[in-house]
Amino acid sequence: MGPGTMSMPPSQPKAEAAAAMPLTEGEVRRVDKERGEVVLKHGDLPNLGMPAMTMAFNASAPTLEKLKTGDKVRFNAEVVSGKPTITHIEIVR
């Protein structure tokens, strides 16, 4: 780098950025593998501007495989292609 040249820090991969957001607590109400979604009763989602409620989120097949009704979870979600989507989820043990 020459004089007067600035260096930008490397950007975080999207998964790391999602995992860095504060996690929201929730409870799995239903897992629908055919529709690719999970219904969660959850707390406020400030990044989506949503209050606490029960709603469906799109989720990947590996995510759906590890969840079952009644699981307590902590998660992040974003709007992907116009639909609320789980980007990170952890089962609380």
Coordinates of N, CA, C and O in Angstrom, one line a residue:
M1 N 0.8 -1.2 0.0 CA 0.0 0.0 0.0 C 0.9 1.2 0.0 O 1.8 1.3 0.7
G2 N 0.5 2.2 -0.8 CA 1.3 3.4 -0.9 C 0.7 4.5 0.1 O -0.3 4.3 0.7
P3 N 1.4 5.6 0.2 CA 0.9 6.6 1.1 C -0.4 7.1 0.7 O -0.7 7.2 -0.5
G4 N -1.3 7.4 1.7 CA -2.6 8.0 1.4 C -3.6 6.9 1.0 O -4.7 7.2 0.7
T5 N -3.2 5.6 1.0 CA -4.1 4.5 0.6 C -4.7 4.0 1.9 O -4.0 3.7 2.9
M6 N -6.0 3.8 1.8 CA -6.7 3.3 3.0 C -7.0 1.8 2.8 O -7.3 1.4 1.7
S7 N -7.0 1.1 3.9 CA -7.3 -0.3 3.9 C -8.7 -0.5 4.5 O -8.9 0.0 5.6
M8 N -9.6 -1.2 3.9 CA -10.9 -1.5 4.5 C -10.8 -2.9 5.2 O -10.1 -3.8 4.7
P9 N -11.4 -3.0 6.3 CA -11.4 -4.3 7.0 C -12.1 -5.4 6.1 O -13.1 -5.0 5.4
P10 N -11.7 -6.6 6.2 CA -12.5 -7.6 5.4 C -13.9 -7.7 5.9 O -14.2 -7.6 7.0
S11 N -14.8 -7.8 4.9 CA -16.2 -7.9 5.3 C -16.5 -9.3 5.9 O -15.9 -10.3 5.5
Q12 N -17.5 -9.3 6.8 CA -17.9 -10.5 7.4 C -18.8 -11.3 6.4 O -19.7 -10.7 5.8
P13 N -18.6 -12.6 6.3 CA -19.6 -13.4 5.6 C -21.0 -13.2 6.2 O -21.1 -13.0 7.4
K14 N -22.0 -13.4 5.3 CA -23.4 -13.1 5.8 C -23.7 -14.0 7.0 O -24.4 -13.5 7.9
A15 N -23.3 -15.3 7.0 CA -23.7 -16.2 8.1 C -23.0 -15.6 9.4 O -23.7 -15.7 10.5
E16 N -21.8 -15.2 9.4 CA -21.2 -14.6 10.6 C -21.9 -13.4 11.0 O -22.0 -13.1 12.2
A17 N -22.3 -12.5 10.1 CA -23.0 -11.3 10.5 C -24.3 -11.6 11.1 O -24.7 -11.0 12.1
A18 N -25.0 -12.6 10.6 CA -26.3 -13.0 11.2 C -26.1 -13.5 12.6 O -26.8 -13.2 13.5
A19 N -25.0 -14.3 12.8 CA -24.8 -14.9 14.1 C -24.3 -13.8 15.1 O -24.5 -14.0 16.3
A20 N -23.8 -12.7 14.6 CA -23.3 -11.6 15.5 C -24.5 -10.8 16.0 O -24.3 -10.1 17.0
M21 N -25.7 -10.8 15.3 CA -26.8 -10.0 15.8 C -27.3 -10.7 17.1 O -27.2 -11.9 17.3
P22 N -28.0 -9.8 17.9 CA -28.5 -10.4 19.1 C -29.6 -11.5 18.8 O -30.4 -11.3 17.8
L23 N -29.6 -12.6 19.5 CA -30.5 -13.6 19.2 C -31.9 -13.4 19.9 O -31.9 -12.8 21.0
T24 N -33.0 -13.8 19.2 CA -34.3 -13.7 19.7 C -34.7 -15.0 20.3 O -34.5 -16.1 19.6
E25 N -35.4 -15.1 21.4 CA -35.9 -16.3 22.0 C -37.2 -16.7 21.4 O -38.0 -15.8 21.0
G26 N -37.4 -18.0 21.2 CA -38.7 -18.5 20.7 C -38.9 -19.9 21.1 O -38.1 -20.6 21.7
E27 N -40.1 -20.4 20.6 CA -40.5 -21.8 20.9 C -41.1 -22.3 19.6 O -41.9 -21.6 18.9
V28 N -40.6 -23.5 19.2 CA -41.1 -24.1 18.0 C -42.6 -24.6 18.2 O -42.8 -25.4 19.1
R29 N -43.5 -24.1 17.4 CA -44.9 -24.5 17.4 C -45.2 -25.6 16.4 O -46.1 -26.4 16.6
R30 N -44.5 -25.5 15.2 CA -44.8 -26.5 14.2 C -43.6 -26.5 13.2 O -43.1 -25.5 12.9
V31 N -43.3 -27.7 12.7 CA -42.3 -27.9 11.7 C -43.0 -28.5 10.4 O -43.6 -29.5 10.5
D32 N -42.9 -27.8 9.3 CA -43.5 -28.2 8.1 C -42.5 -28.4 7.0 O -42.1 -27.5 6.3
K33 N -41.9 -29.6 6.9 CA -40.9 -29.9 6.0 C -41.3 -29.8 4.5 O -40.5 -29.4 3.7
E34 N -42.6 -30.1 4.2 CA -43.1 -30.0 2.9 C -43.1 -28.6 2.4 O -42.8 -28.3 1.2
R35 N -43.4 -27.7 3.2 CA -43.5 -26.2 2.9 C -42.2 -25.5 3.1 O -42.0 -24.4 2.7
G36 N -41.2 -26.2 3.8 CA -40.0 -25.6 4.1 C -40.1 -24.4 5.1 O -39.4 -23.4 5.0
E37 N -40.9 -24.6 6.1 CA -41.1 -23.6 7.1 C -41.2 -24.1 8.5 O -41.6 -25.3 8.7
V38 N -41.0 -23.2 9.5 CA -41.1 -23.5 10.9 C -42.0 -22.4 11.5 O -41.8 -21.2 11.1
V39 N -42.9 -22.7 12.3 CA -43.7 -21.7 13.0 C -43.1 -21.6 14.4 O -43.0 -22.5 15.1
L40 N -42.8 -20.3 14.7 CA -42.2 -20.0 16.0 C -43.1 -19.0 16.8 O -43.6 -18.0 16.1
K41 N -43.2 -19.2 18.1 CA -43.7 -18.1 18.9 C -42.5 -17.4 19.4 O -41.6 -18.1 20.0
H42 N -42.3 -16.2 19.1 CA -41.0 -15.5 19.4 C -41.2 -14.1 20.0 O -42.3 -13.5 20.0
G43 N -40.1 -13.6 20.5 CA -40.0 -12.3 21.1 C -39.8 -11.3 20.0 O -39.9 -11.6 18.8
D44 N -39.6 -10.0 20.3 CA -39.4 -8.9 19.4 C -38.3 -9.2 18.4 O -37.3 -9.8 18.8
L45 N -38.5 -8.8 17.1 CA -37.4 -8.9 16.1 C -37.1 -7.5 15.7 O -37.7 -7.1 14.7
P46 N -36.3 -6.8 16.4 CA -36.0 -5.4 16.0 C -35.5 -5.2 14.6 O -35.9 -4.2 14.0
N47 N -34.7 -6.1 14.1 CA -34.1 -5.9 12.8 C -35.2 -6.0 11.7 O -35.0 -5.5 10.6
L48 N -36.3 -6.7 12.0 CA -37.4 -6.8 11.1 C -38.6 -5.8 11.4 O -39.6 -5.8 10.7
G49 N -38.4 -5.1 12.5 CA -39.5 -4.2 13.0 C -40.7 -5.0 13.4 O -41.8 -4.4 13.2
M50 N -40.6 -6.2 13.9 CA -41.8 -7.0 14.3 C -41.8 -7.1 15.8 O -40.8 -7.4 16.5
P51 N -43.0 -7.0 16.4 CA -43.2 -7.3 17.8 C -43.3 -8.8 18.0 O -43.3 -9.6 17.1
A52 N -43.4 -9.2 19.3 CA -43.5 -10.6 19.6 C -44.8 -11.1 19.0 O -45.8 -10.4 19.0
M53 N -44.8 -12.3 18.5 CA -45.9 -13.0 17.9 C -45.6 -14.4 17.6 O -44.5 -14.9 17.8
T54 N -46.6 -15.1 17.0 CA -46.4 -16.5 16.4 C -46.5 -16.4 14.9 O -47.5 -15.8 14.4
M55 N -45.5 -16.9 14.2 CA -45.5 -16.8 12.8 C -44.6 -17.8 12.1 O -43.8 -18.4 12.8
A56 N -44.8 -18.0 10.8 CA -44.0 -19.0 10.0 C -42.8 -18.3 9.4 O -42.9 -17.1 9.0
F57 N -41.7 -19.0 9.4 CA -40.4 -18.6 8.8 C -40.0 -19.6 7.8 O -40.1 -20.8 8.1
N58 N -39.5 -19.2 6.7 CA -38.8 -20.2 5.8 C -37.5 -20.6 6.5 O -36.9 -19.9 7.3
A59 N -37.2 -21.9 6.2 CA -36.0 -22.5 6.8 C -35.4 -23.5 5.9 O -36.2 -24.2 5.2
S60 N -34.1 -23.7 6.0 CA -33.4 -24.7 5.2 C -33.8 -26.1 5.6 O -34.2 -26.3 6.8
A61 N -33.6 -27.1 4.8 CA -33.9 -28.5 5.1 C -33.1 -29.0 6.3 O -33.6 -29.6 7.2
P62 N -31.8 -28.7 6.4 CA -31.0 -29.1 7.5 C -31.5 -28.5 8.9 O -31.5 -29.1 9.9
T63 N -32.0 -27.2 8.8 CA -32.5 -26.6 10.0 C -33.8 -27.3 10.4 O -34.0 -27.6 11.6
L64 N -34.7 -27.6 9.4 CA -36.0 -28.2 9.8 C -35.7 -29.6 10.3 O -36.5 -30.1 11.2
E65 N -34.7 -30.3 9.9 CA -34.4 -31.7 10.4 C -34.1 -31.7 11.9 O -34.4 -32.7 12.6
K66 N -33.4 -30.6 12.4 CA -33.0 -30.7 13.8 C -34.0 -30.1 14.7 O -33.9 -30.2 15.9
L67 N -35.1 -29.6 14.2 CA -36.2 -29.0 15.1 C -37.4 -29.9 15.3 O -37.7 -30.6 14.4
K68 N -38.0 -29.7 16.5 CA -39.2 -30.4 16.8 C -40.1 -29.5 17.6 O -39.7 -28.6 18.3
T69 N -41.4 -29.8 17.5 CA -42.4 -29.0 18.3 C -42.0 -29.0 19.7 O -41.7 -30.0 20.3
G70 N -42.1 -27.8 20.3 CA -41.8 -27.6 21.8 C -40.3 -27.2 22.0 O -40.0 -26.8 23.2
D71 N -39.4 -27.3 21.0 CA -38.0 -26.9 21.3 C -38.0 -25.4 21.6 O -38.7 -24.6 21.0
K72 N -37.2 -25.1 22.6 CA -36.9 -23.7 22.9 C -35.7 -23.3 22.1 O -34.7 -24.1 22.0
V73 N -35.7 -22.2 21.4 CA -34.7 -21.8 20.5 C -34.3 -20.3 20.7 O -35.0 -19.6 21.3
R74 N -33.1 -20.0 20.2 CA -32.6 -18.6 20.0 C -32.3 -18.5 18.5 O -31.6 -19.4 18.0
F75 N -32.7 -17.4 17.9 CA -32.5 -17.4 16.4 C -32.4 -15.9 15.9 O -32.7 -15.0 16.6
N76 N -31.9 -15.9 14.7 CA -31.9 -14.6 13.9 C -32.8 -14.9 12.6 O -32.8 -16.0 12.1
A77 N -33.4 -13.9 12.1 CA -34.1 -14.0 10.9 C -33.9 -12.7 10.0 O -33.7 -11.6 10.6
E78 N -34.0 -12.9 8.7 CA -34.0 -11.7 7.8 C -35.1 -12.0 6.7 O -35.5 -13.1 6.6
V79 N -35.4 -10.9 6.0 CA -36.3 -11.1 4.9 C -35.5 -11.4 3.7 O -34.6 -10.7 3.3
V80 N -35.8 -12.6 3.1 CA -35.0 -13.1 1.9 C -36.1 -13.4 0.9 O -37.0 -14.1 1.1
S81 N -35.9 -12.7 -0.3 CA -36.9 -12.9 -1.4 C -38.3 -12.6 -0.9 O -39.3 -13.2 -1.3
G82 N -38.4 -11.6 0.0 CA -39.7 -11.1 0.4 C -40.3 -11.9 1.5 O -41.5 -11.6 1.9
K83 N -39.6 -12.9 2.0 CA -40.2 -13.8 3.1 C -39.3 -13.9 4.3 O -38.1 -14.0 4.2
P84 N -39.9 -13.8 5.5 CA -39.1 -14.0 6.7 C -38.4 -15.3 6.7 O -39.1 -16.3 6.5
T85 N -37.1 -15.3 6.9 CA -36.3 -16.6 6.8 C -35.3 -16.7 8.0 O -34.7 -15.7 8.3
I86 N -35.2 -17.9 8.5 CA -34.3 -18.2 9.6 C -32.9 -18.1 9.0 O -32.6 -18.9 8.0
T87 N -32.0 -17.3 9.6 CA -30.6 -17.3 9.1 C -29.7 -17.9 10.1 O -28.6 -18.3 9.7
H88 N -30.1 -18.1 11.3 CA -29.3 -18.7 12.4 C -30.2 -19.2 13.4 O -31.1 -18.5 13.8
I89 N -30.1 -20.4 13.9 CA -30.9 -20.9 15.0 C -30.1 -21.9 15.9 O -29.3 -22.7 15.4
E90 N -30.4 -21.8 17.2 CA -29.8 -22.7 18.2 C -30.9 -23.2 19.1 O -31.8 -22.5 19.5
I91 N -30.8 -24.5 19.4 CA -31.7 -25.1 20.3 C -31.2 -24.8 21.7 O -30.0 -25.1 21.9
V92 N -32.0 -24.3 22.6 CA -31.6 -24.1 24.0 C -31.7 -25.3 24.8 O -32.8 -25.9 24.9
R93 N -30.7 -25.8 25.4 CA -30.7 -27.1 26.1 C -30.7 -26.8 27.6 O -30.2 -25.9 28.1

